[in-house]
Short mmCIF file of C-alpha atoms in Angstrom, two decimals:
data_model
loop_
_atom_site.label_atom_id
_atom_site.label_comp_id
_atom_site.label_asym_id
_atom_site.label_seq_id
_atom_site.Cartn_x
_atom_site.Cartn_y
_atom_site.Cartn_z
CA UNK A 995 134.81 34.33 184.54
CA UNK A 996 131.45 36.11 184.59
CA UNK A 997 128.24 34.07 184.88
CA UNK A 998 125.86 35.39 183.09
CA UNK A 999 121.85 34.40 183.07
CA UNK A 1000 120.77 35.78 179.46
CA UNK A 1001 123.99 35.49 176.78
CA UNK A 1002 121.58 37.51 174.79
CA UNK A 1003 121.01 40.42 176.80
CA UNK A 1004 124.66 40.28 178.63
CA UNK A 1005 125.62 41.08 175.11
CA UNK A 1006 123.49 44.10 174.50
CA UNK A 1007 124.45 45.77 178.32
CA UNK A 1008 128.09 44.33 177.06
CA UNK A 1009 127.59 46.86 173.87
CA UNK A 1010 126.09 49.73 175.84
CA UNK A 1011 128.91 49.83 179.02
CA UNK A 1012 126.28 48.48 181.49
CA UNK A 1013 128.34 45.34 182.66
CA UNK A 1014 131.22 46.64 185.41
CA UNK A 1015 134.58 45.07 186.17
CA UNK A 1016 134.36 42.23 189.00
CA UNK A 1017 137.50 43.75 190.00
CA UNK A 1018 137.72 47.66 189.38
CA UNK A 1019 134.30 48.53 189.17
CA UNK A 1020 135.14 50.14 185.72
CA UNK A 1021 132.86 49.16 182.26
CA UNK A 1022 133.50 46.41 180.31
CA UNK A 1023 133.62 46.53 176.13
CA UNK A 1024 133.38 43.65 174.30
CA UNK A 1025 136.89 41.88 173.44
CA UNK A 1026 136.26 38.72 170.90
CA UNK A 1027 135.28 35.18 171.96
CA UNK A 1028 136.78 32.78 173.93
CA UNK A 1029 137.69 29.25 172.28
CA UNK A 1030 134.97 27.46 171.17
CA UNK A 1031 133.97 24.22 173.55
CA UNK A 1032 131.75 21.00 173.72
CA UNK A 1033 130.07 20.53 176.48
CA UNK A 1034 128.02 17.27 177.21
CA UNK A 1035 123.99 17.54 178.10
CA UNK A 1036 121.41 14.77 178.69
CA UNK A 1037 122.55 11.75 176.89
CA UNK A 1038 124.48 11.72 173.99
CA UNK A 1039 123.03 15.35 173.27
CA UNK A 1040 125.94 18.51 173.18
CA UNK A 1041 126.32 21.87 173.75
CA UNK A 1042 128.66 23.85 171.54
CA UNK A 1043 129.39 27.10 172.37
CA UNK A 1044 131.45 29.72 172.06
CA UNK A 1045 131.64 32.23 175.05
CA UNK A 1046 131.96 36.30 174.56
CA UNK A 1047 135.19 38.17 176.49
CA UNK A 1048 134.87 41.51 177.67
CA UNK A 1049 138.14 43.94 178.57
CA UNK A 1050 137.99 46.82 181.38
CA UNK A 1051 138.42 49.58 180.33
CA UNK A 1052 140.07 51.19 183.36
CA UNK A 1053 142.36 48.16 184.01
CA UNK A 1054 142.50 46.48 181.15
CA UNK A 1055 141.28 42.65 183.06
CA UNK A 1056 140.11 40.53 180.57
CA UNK A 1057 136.91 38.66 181.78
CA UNK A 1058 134.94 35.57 179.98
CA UNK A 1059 131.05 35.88 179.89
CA UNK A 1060 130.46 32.13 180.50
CA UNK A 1061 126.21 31.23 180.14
CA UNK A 1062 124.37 30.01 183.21
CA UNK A 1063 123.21 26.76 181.59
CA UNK A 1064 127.61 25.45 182.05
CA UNK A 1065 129.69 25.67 184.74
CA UNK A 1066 133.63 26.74 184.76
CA UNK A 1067 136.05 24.16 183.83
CA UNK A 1068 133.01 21.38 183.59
CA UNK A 1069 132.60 19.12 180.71
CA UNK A 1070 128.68 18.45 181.91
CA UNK A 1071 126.07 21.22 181.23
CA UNK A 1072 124.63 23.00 184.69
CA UNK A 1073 121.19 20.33 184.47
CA UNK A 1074 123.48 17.29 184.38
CA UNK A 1075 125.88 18.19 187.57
CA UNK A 1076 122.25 19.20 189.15
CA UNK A 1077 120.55 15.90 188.48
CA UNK A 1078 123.95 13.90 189.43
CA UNK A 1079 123.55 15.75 192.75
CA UNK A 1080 119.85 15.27 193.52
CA UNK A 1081 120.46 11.65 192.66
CA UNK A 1082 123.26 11.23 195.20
CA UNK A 1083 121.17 13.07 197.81
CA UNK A 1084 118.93 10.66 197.37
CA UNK A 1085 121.39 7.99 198.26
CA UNK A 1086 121.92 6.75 194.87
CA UNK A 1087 125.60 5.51 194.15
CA UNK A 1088 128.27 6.61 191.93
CA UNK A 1089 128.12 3.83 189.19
CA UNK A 1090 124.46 3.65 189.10
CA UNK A 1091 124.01 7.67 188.47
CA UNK A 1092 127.03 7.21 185.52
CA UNK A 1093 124.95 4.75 184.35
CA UNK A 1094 121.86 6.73 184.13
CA UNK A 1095 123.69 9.96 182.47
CA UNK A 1096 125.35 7.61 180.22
CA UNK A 1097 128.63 8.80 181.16
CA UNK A 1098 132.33 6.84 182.52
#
């Protein structure tokens, strides 16, 4: 996976062969869309997106252009696992920051 900071313009340098290969170094065309996922924000609130995948060229890796605002493999948007982590700096518990994000 590729993090990416703007989906927006990772898609237009995606289009013109300005994103490399983490691997080879080679460029990277675009190659469809990952599944589509759910991922939870603040709240009830959700995020549904729907990630771009880009192909080398030279080696023929398939990478997926994941968005800054989730994280790989989370269910909990990037401001969520931040605020869970400030909190327990902070020396709040476990339960009470689940209780706060409304969450298990």
């Amino acid at each position: 996976m590729i993090g990416v900071a703007d989906p927006g313009q990772a898609e237009i340098d995606l289009a013109g062969g300005m994103l490399t290969c983490p691997s080879c170094t080679g460029p990277l065309q675009p190659w469809g869309h990952a599944r589509a996922r759910t991922v939870r924000d603040h709240g009830t609130a959700t995020v549904l997106l729907r990630p771009r995948r880009a192909r080398c060229r030279a080696c023929r890796r398939i990478d997926v252009l994941l968005p800054a605002v989730v994280a790989p493999r989370r269910a909990d948007t990037t401001a969520v696992i931040g605020f869970a982590l400030q909190a327990s700096a902070r020396g709040t518990g476990y339960r009470r920051i689940a209780a706060q994000l409304q969450r298990p």
